[in-house]
PDB file of C-alpha atoms in Angstrom:
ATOM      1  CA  UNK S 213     173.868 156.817  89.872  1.00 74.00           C
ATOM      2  CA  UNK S 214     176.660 157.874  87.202  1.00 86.00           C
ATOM      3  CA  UNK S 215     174.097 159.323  85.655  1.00 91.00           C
ATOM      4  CA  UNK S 216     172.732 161.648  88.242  1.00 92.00           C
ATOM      5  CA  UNK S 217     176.070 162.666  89.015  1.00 93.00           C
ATOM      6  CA  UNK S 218     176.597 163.747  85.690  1.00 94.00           C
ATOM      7  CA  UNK S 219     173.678 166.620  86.206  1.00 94.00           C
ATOM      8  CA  UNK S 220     174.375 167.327  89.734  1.00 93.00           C
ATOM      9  CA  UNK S 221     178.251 167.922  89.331  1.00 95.00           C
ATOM     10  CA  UNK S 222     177.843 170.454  86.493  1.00 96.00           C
ATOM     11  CA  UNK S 223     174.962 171.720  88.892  1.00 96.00           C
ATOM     12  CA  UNK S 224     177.417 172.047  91.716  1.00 95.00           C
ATOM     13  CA  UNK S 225     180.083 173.857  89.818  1.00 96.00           C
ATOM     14  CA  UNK S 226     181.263 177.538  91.167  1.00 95.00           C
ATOM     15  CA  UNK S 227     180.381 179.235  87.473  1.00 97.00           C
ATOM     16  CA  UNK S 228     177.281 177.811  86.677  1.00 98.00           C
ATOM     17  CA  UNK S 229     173.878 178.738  87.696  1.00 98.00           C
ATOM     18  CA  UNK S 230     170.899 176.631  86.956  1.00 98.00           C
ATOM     19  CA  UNK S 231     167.119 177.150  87.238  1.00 99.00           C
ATOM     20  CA  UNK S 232     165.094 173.540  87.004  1.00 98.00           C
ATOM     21  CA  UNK S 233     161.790 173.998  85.099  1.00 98.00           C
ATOM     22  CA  UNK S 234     159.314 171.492  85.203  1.00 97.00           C
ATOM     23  CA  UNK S 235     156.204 171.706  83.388  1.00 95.00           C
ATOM     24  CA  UNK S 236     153.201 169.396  83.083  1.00 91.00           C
ATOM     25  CA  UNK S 237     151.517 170.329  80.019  1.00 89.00           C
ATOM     26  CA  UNK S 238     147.379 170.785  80.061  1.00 81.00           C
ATOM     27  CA  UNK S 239     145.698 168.710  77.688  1.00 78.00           C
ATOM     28  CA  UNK S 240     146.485 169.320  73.886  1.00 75.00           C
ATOM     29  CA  UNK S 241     148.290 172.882  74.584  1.00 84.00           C
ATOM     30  CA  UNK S 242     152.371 171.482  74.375  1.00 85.00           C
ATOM     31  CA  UNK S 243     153.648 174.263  72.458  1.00 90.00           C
ATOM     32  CA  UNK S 244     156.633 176.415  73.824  1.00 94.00           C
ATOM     33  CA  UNK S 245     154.567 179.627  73.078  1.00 93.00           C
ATOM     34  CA  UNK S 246     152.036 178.167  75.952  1.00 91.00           C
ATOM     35  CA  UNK S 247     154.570 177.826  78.122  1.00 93.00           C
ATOM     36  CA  UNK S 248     156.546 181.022  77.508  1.00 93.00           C
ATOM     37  CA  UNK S 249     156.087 182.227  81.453  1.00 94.00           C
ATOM     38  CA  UNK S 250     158.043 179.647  82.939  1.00 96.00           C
ATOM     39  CA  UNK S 251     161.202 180.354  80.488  1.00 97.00           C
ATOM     40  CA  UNK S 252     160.294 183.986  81.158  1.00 96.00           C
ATOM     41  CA  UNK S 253     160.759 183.359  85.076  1.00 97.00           C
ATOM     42  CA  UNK S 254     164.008 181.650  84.367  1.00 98.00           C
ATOM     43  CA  UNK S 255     165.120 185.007  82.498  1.00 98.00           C
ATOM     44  CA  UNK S 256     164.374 186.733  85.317  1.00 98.00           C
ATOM     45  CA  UNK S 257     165.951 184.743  88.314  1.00 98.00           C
ATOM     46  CA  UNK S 258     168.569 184.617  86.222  1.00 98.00           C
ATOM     47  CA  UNK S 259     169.040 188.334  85.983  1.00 97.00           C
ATOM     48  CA  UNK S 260     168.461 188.834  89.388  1.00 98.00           C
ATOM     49  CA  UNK S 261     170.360 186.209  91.398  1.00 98.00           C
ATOM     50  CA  UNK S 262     173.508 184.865  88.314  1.00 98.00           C
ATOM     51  CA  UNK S 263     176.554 186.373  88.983  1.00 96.00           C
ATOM     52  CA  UNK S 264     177.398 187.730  85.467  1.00 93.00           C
ATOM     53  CA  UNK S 265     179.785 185.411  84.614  1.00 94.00           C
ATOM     54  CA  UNK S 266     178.504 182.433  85.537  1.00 96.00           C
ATOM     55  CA  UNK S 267     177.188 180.051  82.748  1.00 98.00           C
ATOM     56  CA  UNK S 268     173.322 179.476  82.379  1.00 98.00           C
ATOM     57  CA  UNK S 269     172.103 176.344  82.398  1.00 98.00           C
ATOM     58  CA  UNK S 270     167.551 175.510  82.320  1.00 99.00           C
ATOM     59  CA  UNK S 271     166.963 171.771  83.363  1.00 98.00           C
ATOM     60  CA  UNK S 272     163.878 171.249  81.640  1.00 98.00           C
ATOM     61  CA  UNK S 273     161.288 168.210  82.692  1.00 97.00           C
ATOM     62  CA  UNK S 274     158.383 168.057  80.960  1.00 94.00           C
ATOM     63  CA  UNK S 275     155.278 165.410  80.114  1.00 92.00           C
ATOM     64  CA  UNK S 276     155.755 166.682  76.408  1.00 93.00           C
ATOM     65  CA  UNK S 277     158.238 165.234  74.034  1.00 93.00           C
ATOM     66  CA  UNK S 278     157.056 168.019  71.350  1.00 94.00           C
ATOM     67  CA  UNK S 279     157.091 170.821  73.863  1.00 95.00           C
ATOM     68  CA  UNK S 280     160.951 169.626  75.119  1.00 96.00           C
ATOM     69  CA  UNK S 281     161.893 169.374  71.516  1.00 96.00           C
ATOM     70  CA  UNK S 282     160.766 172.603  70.642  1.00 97.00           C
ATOM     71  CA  UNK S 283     162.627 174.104  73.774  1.00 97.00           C
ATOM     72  CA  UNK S 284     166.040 172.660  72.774  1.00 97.00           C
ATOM     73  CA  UNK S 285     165.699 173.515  69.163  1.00 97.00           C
ATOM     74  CA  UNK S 286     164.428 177.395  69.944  1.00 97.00           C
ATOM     75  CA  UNK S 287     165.907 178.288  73.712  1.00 97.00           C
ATOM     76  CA  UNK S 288     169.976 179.329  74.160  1.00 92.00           C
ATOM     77  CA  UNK S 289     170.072 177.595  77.940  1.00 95.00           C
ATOM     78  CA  UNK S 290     167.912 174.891  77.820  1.00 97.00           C
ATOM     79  CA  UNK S 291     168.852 171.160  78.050  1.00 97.00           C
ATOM     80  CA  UNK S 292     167.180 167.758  78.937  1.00 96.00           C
ATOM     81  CA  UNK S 293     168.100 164.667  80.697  1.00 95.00           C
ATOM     82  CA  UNK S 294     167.359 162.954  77.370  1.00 92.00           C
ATOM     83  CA  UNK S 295     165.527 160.010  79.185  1.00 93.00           C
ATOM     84  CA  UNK S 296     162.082 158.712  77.414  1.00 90.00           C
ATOM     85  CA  UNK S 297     158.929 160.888  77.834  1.00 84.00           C
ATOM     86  CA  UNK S 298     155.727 158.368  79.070  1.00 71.00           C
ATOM     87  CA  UNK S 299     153.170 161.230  78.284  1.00 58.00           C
ATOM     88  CA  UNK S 300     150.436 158.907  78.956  1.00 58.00           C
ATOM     89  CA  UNK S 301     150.089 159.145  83.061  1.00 56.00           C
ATOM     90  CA  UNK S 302     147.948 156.439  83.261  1.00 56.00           C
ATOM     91  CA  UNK S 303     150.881 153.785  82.890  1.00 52.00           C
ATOM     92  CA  UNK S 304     152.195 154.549  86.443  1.00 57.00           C
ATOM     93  CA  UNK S 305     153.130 150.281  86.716  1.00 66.00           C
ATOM     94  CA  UNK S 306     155.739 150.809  84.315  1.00 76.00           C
ATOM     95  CA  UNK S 307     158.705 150.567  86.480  1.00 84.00           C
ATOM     96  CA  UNK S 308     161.154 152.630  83.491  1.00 85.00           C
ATOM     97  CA  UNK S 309     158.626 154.942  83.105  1.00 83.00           C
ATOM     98  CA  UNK S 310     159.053 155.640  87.171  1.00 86.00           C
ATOM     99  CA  UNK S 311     162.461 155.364  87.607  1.00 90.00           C
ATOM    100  CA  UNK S 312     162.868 158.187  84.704  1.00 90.00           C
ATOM    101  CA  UNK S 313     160.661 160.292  86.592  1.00 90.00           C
ATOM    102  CA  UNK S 314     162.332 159.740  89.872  1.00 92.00           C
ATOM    103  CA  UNK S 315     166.023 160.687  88.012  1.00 94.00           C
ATOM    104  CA  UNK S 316     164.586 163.670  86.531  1.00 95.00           C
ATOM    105  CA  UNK S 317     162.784 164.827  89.941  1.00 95.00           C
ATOM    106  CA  UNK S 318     166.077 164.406  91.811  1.00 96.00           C
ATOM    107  CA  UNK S 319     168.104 166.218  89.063  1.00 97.00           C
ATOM    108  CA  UNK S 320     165.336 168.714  89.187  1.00 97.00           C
ATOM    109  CA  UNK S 321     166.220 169.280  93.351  1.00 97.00           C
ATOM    110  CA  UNK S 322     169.980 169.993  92.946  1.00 97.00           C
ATOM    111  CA  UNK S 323     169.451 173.011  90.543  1.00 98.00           C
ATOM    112  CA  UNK S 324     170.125 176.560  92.168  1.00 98.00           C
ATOM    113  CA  UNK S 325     166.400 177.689  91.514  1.00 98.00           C
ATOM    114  CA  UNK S 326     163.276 175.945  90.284  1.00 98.00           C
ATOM    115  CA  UNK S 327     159.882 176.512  88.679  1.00 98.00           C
ATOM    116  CA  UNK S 328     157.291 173.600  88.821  1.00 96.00           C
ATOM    117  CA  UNK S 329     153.891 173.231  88.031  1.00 92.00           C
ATOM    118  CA  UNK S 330     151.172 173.181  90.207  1.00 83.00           C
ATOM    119  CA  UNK S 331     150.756 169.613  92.122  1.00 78.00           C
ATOM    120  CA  UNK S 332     153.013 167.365  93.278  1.00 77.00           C
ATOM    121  CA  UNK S 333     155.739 166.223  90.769  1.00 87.00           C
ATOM    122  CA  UNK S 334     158.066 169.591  90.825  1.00 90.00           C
ATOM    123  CA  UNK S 335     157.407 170.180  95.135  1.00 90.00           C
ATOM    124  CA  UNK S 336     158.873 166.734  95.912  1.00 92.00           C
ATOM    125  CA  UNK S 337     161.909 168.550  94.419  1.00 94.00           C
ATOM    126  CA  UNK S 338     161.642 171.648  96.246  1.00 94.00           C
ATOM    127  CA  UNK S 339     161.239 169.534  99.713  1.00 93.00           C
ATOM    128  CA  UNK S 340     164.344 167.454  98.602  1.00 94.00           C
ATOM    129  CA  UNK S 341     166.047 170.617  98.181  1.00 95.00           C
ATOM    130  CA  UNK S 342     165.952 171.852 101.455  1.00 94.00           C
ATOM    131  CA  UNK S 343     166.438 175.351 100.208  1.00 94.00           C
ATOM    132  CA  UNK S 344     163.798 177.929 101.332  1.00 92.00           C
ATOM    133  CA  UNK S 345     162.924 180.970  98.620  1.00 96.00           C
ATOM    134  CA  UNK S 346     164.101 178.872  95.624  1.00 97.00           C
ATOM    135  CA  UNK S 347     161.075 177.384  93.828  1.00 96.00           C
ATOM    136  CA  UNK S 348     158.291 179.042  91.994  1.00 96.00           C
ATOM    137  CA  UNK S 349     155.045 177.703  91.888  1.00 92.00           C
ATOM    138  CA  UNK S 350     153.890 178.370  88.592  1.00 89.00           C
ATOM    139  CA  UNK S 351     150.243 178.269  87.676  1.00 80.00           C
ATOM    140  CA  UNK S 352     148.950 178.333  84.215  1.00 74.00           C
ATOM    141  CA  UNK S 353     147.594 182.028  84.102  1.00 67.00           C
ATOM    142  CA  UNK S 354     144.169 183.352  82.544  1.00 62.00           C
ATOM    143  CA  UNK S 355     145.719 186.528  81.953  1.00 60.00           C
ATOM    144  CA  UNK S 356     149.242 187.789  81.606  1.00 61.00           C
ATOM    145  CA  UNK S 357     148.755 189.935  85.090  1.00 64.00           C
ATOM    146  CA  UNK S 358     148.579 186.548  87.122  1.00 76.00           C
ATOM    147  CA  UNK S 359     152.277 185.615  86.063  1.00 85.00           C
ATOM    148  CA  UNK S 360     154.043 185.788  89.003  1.00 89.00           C
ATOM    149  CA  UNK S 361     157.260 189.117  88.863  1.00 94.00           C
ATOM    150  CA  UNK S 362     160.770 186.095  89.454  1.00 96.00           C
ATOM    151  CA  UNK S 363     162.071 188.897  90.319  1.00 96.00           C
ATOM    152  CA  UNK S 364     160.555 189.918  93.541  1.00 96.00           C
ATOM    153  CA  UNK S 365     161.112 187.645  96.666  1.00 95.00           C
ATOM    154  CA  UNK S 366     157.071 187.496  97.464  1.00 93.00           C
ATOM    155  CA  UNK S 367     157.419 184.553  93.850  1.00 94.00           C
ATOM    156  CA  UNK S 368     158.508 182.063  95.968  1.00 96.00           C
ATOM    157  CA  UNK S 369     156.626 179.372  96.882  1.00 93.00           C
ATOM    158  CA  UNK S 370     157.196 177.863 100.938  1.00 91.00           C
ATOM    159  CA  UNK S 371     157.045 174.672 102.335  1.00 92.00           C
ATOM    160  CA  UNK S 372     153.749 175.230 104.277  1.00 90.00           C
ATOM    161  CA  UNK S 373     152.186 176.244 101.051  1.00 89.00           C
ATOM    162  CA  UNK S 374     153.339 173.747  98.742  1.00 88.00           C
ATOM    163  CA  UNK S 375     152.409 171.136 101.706  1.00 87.00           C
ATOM    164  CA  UNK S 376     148.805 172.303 101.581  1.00 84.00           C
ATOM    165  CA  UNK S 377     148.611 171.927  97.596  1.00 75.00           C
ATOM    166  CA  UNK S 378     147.394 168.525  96.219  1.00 68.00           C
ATOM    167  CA  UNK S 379     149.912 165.624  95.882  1.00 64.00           C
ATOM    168  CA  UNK S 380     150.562 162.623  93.580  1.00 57.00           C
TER     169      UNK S 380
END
């Protein structure tokens, strides 16, 4: 629990602001240039919602050790929970492997915004938030006109929507 608490009291502090970003990668495509929307999102609740002198801070989860790597090393606000990456979802019986993605998923819900990917990982989050217009659904566009504008209030994603999207 010490370790939760670590995330969730910076989270909770008066000058930060946080945006969660969870991303499950598709197939072979992990690099941070595939993923560039989500980070641009952040950017943008960021510059509409962060007081200015509050301190940025991107949780990122992700089913990608190369694609978390490569956000650390290349992004100013990112950072991890540093827990193991089991890439492979077909090893659900490992009870670390579970527990890490519970951790993560709670961390994920005590950030001031969030984007997730589509399914049911990142809303379990957004539900345990309890905070209406604070998620983004991201989808993984086909062209650069269906990334969602973070900036307008017609981005976020509600509960009855994210209800009627496939689970776990």
């Amino acid at each position: 629990m010490s370790f939760i608490s670590k995330y969730t009291s910076l989270f909770s502090l008066n000058n930060i602001f946080s945006v969660g970003i969870q991303i499950r990668i598709r197939g072979d495509t992990n690099a941070l240039q595939d993923y560039k929307h989500f980070f641009h999102c952040a950017d943008q609740l960021t510059q509409t919602y962060a007081v200015p002198d509050h301190k940025v801070i991107y949780f990122l989860i992700t089913d990608s050790e190369a694609l978390r790597n490569e956000a650390v090393q290349k992004l100013e606000h990112v950072i991890i929970s540093g827990l193991p990456i089991q890439s492979n979802h077909s090893h659900h019986d490992h009870a670390d492997d579970v527990n890490n993605a519970i951790i993560e998923n709670w961390i994920l819900s005590k950030t001031d915004y969030r984007i997730i990917s589509p399914g049911g990982y990142g809303k379990l989050a957004a539900f345990h938030s309890k905070q209406l217009h604070t998620t983004v659904s991201m989808d993984y566009p086909v062209f650069d006109k269906q990334i969602p504008d973070c900036t307008k209030e017609d981005a976020f994603v509600t509960f009855s929507k994210l209800s009627s999207e496939w689970s776990l």
